[in-house]
mmCIF file of C-alpha atoms in Angstrom:
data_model
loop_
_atom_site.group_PDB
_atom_site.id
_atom_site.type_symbol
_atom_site.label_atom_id
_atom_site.label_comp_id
_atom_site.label_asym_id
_atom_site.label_seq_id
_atom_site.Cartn_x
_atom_site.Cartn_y
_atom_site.Cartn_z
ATOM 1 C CA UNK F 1249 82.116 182.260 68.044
ATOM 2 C CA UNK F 1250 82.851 182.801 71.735
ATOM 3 C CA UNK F 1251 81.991 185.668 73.597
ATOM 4 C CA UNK F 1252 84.535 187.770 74.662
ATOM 5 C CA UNK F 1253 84.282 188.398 78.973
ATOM 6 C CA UNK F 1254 85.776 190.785 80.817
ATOM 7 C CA UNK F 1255 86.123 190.658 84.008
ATOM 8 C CA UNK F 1256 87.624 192.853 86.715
ATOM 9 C CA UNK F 1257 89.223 191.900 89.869
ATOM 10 C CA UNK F 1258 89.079 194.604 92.447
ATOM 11 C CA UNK F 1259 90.936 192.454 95.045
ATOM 12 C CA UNK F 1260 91.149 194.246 98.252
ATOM 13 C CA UNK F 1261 90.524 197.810 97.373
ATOM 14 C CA UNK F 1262 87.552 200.111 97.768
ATOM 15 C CA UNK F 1263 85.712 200.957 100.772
ATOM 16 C CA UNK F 1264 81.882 200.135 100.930
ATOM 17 C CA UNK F 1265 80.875 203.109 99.191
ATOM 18 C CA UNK F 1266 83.287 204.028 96.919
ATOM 19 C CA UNK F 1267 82.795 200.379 95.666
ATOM 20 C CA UNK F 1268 79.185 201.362 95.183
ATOM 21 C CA UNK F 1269 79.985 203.956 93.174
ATOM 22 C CA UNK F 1270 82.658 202.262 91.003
ATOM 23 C CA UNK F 1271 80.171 199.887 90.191
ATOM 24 C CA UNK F 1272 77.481 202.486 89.294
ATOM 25 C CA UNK F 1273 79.961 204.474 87.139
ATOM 26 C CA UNK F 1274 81.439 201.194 85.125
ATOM 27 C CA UNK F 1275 77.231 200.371 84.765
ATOM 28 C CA UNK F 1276 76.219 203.450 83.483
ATOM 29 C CA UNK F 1277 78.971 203.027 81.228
ATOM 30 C CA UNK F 1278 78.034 199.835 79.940
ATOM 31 C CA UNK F 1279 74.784 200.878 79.350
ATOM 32 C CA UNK F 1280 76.087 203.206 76.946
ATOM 33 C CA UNK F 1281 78.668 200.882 74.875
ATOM 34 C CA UNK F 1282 76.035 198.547 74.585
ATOM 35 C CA UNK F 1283 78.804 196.171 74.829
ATOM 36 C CA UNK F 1284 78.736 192.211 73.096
ATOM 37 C CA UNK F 1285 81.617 190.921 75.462
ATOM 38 C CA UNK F 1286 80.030 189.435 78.616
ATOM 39 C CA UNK F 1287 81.053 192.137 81.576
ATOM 40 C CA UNK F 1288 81.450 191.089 85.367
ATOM 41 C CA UNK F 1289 82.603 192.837 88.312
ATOM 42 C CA UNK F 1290 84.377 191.074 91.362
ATOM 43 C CA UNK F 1291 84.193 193.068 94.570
ATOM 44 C CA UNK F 1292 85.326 192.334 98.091
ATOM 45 C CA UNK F 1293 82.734 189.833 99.797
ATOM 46 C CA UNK F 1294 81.382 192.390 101.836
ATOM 47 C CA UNK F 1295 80.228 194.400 99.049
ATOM 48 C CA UNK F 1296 78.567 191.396 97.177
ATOM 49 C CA UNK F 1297 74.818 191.668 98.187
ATOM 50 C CA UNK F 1298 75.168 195.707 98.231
ATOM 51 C CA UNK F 1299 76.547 195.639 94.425
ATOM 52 C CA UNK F 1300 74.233 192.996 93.278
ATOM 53 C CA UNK F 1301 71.326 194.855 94.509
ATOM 54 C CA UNK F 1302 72.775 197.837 91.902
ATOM 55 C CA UNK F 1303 73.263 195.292 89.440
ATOM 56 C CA UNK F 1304 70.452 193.300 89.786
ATOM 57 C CA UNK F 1305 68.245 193.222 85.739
ATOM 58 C CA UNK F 1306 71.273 194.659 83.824
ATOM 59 C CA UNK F 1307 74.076 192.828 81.909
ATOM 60 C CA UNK F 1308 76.740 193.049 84.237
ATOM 61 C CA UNK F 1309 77.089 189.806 86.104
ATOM 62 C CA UNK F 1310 79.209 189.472 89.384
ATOM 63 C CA UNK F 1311 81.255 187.172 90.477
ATOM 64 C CA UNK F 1312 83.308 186.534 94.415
ATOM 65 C CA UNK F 1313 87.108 186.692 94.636
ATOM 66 C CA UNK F 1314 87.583 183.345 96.332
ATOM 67 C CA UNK F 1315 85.322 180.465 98.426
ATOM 68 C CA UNK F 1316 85.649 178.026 100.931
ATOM 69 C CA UNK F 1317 86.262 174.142 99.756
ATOM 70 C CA UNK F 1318 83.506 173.415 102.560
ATOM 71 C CA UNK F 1319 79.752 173.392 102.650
ATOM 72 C CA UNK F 1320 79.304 174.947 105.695
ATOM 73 C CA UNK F 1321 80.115 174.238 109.342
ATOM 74 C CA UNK F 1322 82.894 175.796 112.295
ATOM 75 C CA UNK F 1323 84.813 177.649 109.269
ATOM 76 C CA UNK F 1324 85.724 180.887 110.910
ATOM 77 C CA UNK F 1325 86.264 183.620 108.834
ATOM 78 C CA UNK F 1326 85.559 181.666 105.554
ATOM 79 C CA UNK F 1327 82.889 182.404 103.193
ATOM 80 C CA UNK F 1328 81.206 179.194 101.360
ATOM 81 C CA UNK F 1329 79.766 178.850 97.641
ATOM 82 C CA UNK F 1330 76.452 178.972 98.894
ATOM 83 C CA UNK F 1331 76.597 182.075 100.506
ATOM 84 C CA UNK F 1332 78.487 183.705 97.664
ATOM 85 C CA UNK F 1333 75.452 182.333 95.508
ATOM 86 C CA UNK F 1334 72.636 184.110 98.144
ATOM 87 C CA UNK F 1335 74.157 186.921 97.493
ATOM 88 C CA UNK F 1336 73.223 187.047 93.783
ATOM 89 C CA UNK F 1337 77.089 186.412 92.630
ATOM 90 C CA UNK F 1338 77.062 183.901 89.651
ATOM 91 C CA UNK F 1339 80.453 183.329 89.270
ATOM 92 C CA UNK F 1340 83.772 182.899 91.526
ATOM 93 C CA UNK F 1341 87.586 183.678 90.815
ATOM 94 C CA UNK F 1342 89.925 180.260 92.060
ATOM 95 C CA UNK F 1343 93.425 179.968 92.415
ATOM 96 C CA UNK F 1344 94.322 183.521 91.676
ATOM 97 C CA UNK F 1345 98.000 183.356 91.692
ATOM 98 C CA UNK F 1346 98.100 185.713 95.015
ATOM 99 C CA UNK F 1347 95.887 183.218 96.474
ATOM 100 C CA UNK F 1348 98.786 180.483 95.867
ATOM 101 C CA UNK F 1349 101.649 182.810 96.473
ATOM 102 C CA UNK F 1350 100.431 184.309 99.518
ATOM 103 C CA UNK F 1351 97.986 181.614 101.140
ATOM 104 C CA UNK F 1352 99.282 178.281 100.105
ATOM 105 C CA UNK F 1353 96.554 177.102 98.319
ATOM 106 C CA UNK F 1354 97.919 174.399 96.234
ATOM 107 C CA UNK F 1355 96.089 171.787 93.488
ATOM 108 C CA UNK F 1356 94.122 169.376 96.355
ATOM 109 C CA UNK F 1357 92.518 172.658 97.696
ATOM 110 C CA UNK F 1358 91.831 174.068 94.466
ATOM 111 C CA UNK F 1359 90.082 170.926 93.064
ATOM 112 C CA UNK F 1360 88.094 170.910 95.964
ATOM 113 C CA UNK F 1361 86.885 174.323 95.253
ATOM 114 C CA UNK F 1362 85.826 174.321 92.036
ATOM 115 C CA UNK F 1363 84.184 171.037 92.463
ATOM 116 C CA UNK F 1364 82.210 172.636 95.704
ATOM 117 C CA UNK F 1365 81.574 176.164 93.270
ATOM 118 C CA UNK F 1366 80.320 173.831 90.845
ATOM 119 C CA UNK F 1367 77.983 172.224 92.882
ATOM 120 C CA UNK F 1368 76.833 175.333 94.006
ATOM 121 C CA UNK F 1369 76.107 176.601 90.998
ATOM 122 C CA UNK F 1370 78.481 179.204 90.720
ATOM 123 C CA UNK F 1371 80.853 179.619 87.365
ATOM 124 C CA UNK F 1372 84.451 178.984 88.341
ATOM 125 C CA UNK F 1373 86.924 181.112 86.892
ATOM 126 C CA UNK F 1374 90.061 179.365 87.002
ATOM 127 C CA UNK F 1375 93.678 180.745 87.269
ATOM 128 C CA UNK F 1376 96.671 179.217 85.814
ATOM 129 C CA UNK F 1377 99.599 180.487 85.056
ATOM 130 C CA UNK F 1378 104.008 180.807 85.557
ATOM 131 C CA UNK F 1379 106.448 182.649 87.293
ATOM 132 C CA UNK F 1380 109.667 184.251 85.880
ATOM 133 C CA UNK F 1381 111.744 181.777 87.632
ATOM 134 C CA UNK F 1382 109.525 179.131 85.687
ATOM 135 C CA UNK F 1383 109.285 180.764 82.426
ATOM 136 C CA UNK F 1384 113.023 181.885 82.211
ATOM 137 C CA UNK F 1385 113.474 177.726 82.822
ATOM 138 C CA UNK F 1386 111.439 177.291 80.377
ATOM 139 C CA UNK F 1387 108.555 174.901 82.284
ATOM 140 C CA UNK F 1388 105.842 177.670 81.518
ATOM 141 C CA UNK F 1389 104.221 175.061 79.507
ATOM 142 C CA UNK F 1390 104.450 171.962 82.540
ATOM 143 C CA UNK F 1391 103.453 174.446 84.913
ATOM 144 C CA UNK F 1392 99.951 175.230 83.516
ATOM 145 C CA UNK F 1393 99.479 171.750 82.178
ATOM 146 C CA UNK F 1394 100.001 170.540 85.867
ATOM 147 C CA UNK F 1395 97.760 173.379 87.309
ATOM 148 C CA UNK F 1396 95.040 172.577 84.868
ATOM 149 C CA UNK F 1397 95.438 168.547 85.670
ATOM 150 C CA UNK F 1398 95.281 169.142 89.303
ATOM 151 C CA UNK F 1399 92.168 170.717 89.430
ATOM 152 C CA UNK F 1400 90.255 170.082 87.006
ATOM 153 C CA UNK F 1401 90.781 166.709 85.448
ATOM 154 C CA UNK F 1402 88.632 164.757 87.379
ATOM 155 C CA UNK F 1403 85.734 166.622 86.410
ATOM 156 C CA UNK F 1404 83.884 165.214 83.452
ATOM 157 C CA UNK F 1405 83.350 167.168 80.098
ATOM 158 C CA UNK F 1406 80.067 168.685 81.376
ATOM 159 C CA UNK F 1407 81.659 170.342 84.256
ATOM 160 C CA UNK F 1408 84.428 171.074 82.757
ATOM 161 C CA UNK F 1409 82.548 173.070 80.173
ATOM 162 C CA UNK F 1410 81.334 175.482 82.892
ATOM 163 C CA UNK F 1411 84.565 176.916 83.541
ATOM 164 C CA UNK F 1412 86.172 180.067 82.659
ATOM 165 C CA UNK F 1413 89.607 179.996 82.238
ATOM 166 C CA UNK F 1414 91.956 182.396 83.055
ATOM 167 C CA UNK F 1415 95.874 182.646 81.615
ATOM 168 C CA UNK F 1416 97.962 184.746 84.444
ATOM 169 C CA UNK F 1417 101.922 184.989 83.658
ATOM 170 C CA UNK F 1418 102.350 185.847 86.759
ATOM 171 C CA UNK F 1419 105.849 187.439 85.916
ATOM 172 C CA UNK F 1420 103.486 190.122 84.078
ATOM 173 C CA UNK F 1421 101.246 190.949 87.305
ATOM 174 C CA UNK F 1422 101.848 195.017 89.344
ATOM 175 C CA UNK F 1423 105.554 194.269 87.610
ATOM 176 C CA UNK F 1424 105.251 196.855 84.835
ATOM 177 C CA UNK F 1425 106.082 193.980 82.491
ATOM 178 C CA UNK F 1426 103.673 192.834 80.200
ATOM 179 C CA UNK F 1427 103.645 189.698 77.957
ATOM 180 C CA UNK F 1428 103.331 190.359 74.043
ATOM 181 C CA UNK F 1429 100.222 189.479 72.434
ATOM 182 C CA UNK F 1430 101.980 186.767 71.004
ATOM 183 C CA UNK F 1431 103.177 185.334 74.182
ATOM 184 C CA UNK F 1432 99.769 185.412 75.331
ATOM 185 C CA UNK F 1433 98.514 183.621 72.277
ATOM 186 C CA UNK F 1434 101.082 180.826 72.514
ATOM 187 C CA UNK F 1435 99.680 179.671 75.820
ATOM 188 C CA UNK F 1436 96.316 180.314 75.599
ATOM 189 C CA UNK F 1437 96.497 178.174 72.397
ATOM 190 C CA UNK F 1438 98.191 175.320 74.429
ATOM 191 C CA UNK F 1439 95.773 175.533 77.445
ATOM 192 C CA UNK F 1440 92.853 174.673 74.395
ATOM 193 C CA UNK F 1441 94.980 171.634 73.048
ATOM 194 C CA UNK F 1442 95.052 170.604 76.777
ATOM 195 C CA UNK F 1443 91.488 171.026 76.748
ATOM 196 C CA UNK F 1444 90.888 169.228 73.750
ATOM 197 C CA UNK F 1445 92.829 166.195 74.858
ATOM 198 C CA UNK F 1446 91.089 165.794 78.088
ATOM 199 C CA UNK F 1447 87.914 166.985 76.962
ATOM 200 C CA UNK F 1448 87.543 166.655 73.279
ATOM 201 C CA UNK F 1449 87.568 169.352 70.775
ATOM 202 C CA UNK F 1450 84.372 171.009 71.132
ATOM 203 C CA UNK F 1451 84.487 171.732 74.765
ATOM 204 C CA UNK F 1452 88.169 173.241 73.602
ATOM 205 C CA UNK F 1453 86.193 174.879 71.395
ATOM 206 C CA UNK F 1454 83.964 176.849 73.310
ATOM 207 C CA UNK F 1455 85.634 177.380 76.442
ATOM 208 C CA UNK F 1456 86.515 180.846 76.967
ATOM 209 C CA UNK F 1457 90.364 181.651 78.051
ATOM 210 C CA UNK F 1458 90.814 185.098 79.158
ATOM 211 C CA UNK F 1459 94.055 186.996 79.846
ATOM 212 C CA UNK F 1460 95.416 188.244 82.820
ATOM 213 C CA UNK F 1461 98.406 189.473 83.271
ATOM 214 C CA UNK F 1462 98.493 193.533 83.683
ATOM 215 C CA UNK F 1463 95.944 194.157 80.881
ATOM 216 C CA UNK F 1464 95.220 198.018 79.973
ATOM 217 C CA UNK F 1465 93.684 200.711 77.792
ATOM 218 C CA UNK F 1466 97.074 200.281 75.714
ATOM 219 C CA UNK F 1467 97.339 196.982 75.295
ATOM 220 C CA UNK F 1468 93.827 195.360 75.461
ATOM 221 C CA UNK F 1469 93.133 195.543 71.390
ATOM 222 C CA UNK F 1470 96.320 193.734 70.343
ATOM 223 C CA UNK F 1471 95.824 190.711 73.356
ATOM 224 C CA UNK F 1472 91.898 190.340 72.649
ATOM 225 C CA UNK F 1473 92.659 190.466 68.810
ATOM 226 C CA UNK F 1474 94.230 186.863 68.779
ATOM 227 C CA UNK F 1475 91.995 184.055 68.212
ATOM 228 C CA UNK F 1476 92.491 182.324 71.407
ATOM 229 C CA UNK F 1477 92.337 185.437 73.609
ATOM 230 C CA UNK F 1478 88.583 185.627 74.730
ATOM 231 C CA UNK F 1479 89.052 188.773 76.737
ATOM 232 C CA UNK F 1480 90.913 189.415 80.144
ATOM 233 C CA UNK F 1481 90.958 189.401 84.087
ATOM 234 C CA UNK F 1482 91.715 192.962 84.566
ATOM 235 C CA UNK F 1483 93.255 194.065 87.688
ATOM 236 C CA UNK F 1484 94.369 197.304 88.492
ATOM 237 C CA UNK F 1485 92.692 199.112 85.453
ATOM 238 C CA UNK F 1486 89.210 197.817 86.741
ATOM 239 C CA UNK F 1487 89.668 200.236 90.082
ATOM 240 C CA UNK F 1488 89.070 203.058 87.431
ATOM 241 C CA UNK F 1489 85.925 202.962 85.550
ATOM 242 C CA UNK F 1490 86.999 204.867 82.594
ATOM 243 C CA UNK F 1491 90.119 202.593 82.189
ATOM 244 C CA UNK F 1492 87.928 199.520 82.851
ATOM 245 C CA UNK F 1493 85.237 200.936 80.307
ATOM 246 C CA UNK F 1494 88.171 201.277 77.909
ATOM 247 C CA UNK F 1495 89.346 197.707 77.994
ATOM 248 C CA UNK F 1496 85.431 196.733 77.931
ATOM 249 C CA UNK F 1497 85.515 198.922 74.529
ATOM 250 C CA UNK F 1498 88.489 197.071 73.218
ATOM 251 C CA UNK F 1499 86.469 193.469 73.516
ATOM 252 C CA UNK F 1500 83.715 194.255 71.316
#
């Protein structure tokens, strides 16, 4: 059985210290769920070696928001895989759908990414997912068949097997509108046969797709309940420990 993950995005919120002490209230509360689903935290990059050190021997992991495709070098501004990984991070978030809305980053860039994450031993959690202009044309399906080709089928089965996926409808994202359960299920079901054709059933198999499209204390049970669900990005509800601890609750 897979392990259900949840994850939470805190995109470009909290100062320093009140990052600090997010982290140390959603820890504590871990500590007391004594939870089975796989729990990590994604901070701003300048909180990343200040949060591991709080993390550092428990069971919450952490992962970056975003690298750089390069190694190193006159980069300004960017942060690479290997100093993400210095940091005690273990895992990265690529092509969040803000990153392609907002920065361009497009299937060439993304590829790059994961393949440099890889190599730096980071686990990539990859975002797919449609818009409403998309979905209402119904090309939800060619959309995240075409995101998942672009970046990641020129990785071989072993590579591909360290990935976390991640399902965002993006029409479902700070909108107030939320996809059903079964919605969520549909695609999550289709990213696995995608998997399984590329890959071969068992990496479909075991390779976790999480939700993420405005998951909540409300609706977290029904969208973790169906079998392809393996758990969720959270975004807003993970800048509020007791909301995030709720979610982490509903994944057990």
């Amino acid at each position: 059985m897979r392990q259900k993950t949840v994850a939470g995005n805190w995109k470009m919120n909290k100062t320093l210290p009140e990052g600090l002490e997010l982290a140390a209230a959603v820890l504590d509360g871990v500590k007391g769920l004594a939870p089975s689903a796989r729990v990590i935290l994604a901070p701003a990059f300048i909180h990343l070696q200040a949060v591991a050190a709080l993390l550092k021997g428990s069971p919450v992991g952490l992962a970056a928001q975003n690298c750089s495709p390069e190694e190193k070098g006159a980069f300004t501004g960017e942060v690479s895989a290997g100093m993400i990984r210095s940091c005690g991070a273990e895992y990265v978030i690529i092509g969040h759908s803000e990153r392609r809305a907002w920065f361009g980053e497009d299937g060439p860039l993304l590829q790059k990414k994961i393949t440099r994450a890889i190599s730096s031993h980071l686990v990539p959690i990859y975002c797919v997912g449609e818009t409403l202009e998309e979905r209402e044309a119904k090309r939800q399906f060619d959309v995240v068949q075409g995101q998942l080709q672009e970046a990641v089928f020129h990785l071989d089965p072993e590579q591909a097997g360290k990935i976390i996926f991640a399902y965002e409808p993006v029409w479902a994202i700070g909108t107030g509108r939320n996809a059903a359960a079964d919605q969520a299920q549909e695609m999550h079901s289709y990213i696995r046969t995608i998997l399984a054709k590329k890959f071969g059933a068992h990496l479909a198999a075991s390779a976790s797709i999480l939700y993420g499209g405005s998951c909540n204390p409300q609706n977290a049970a029904a969208l973790f309940a169906q079998p392809d669900v393996d758990g969720g990005l959270i975004g807003g509800a993970s800048l509020n420990a007791a909301d995030f601890l709720s979610i982490i609750k509903s994944a057990n």
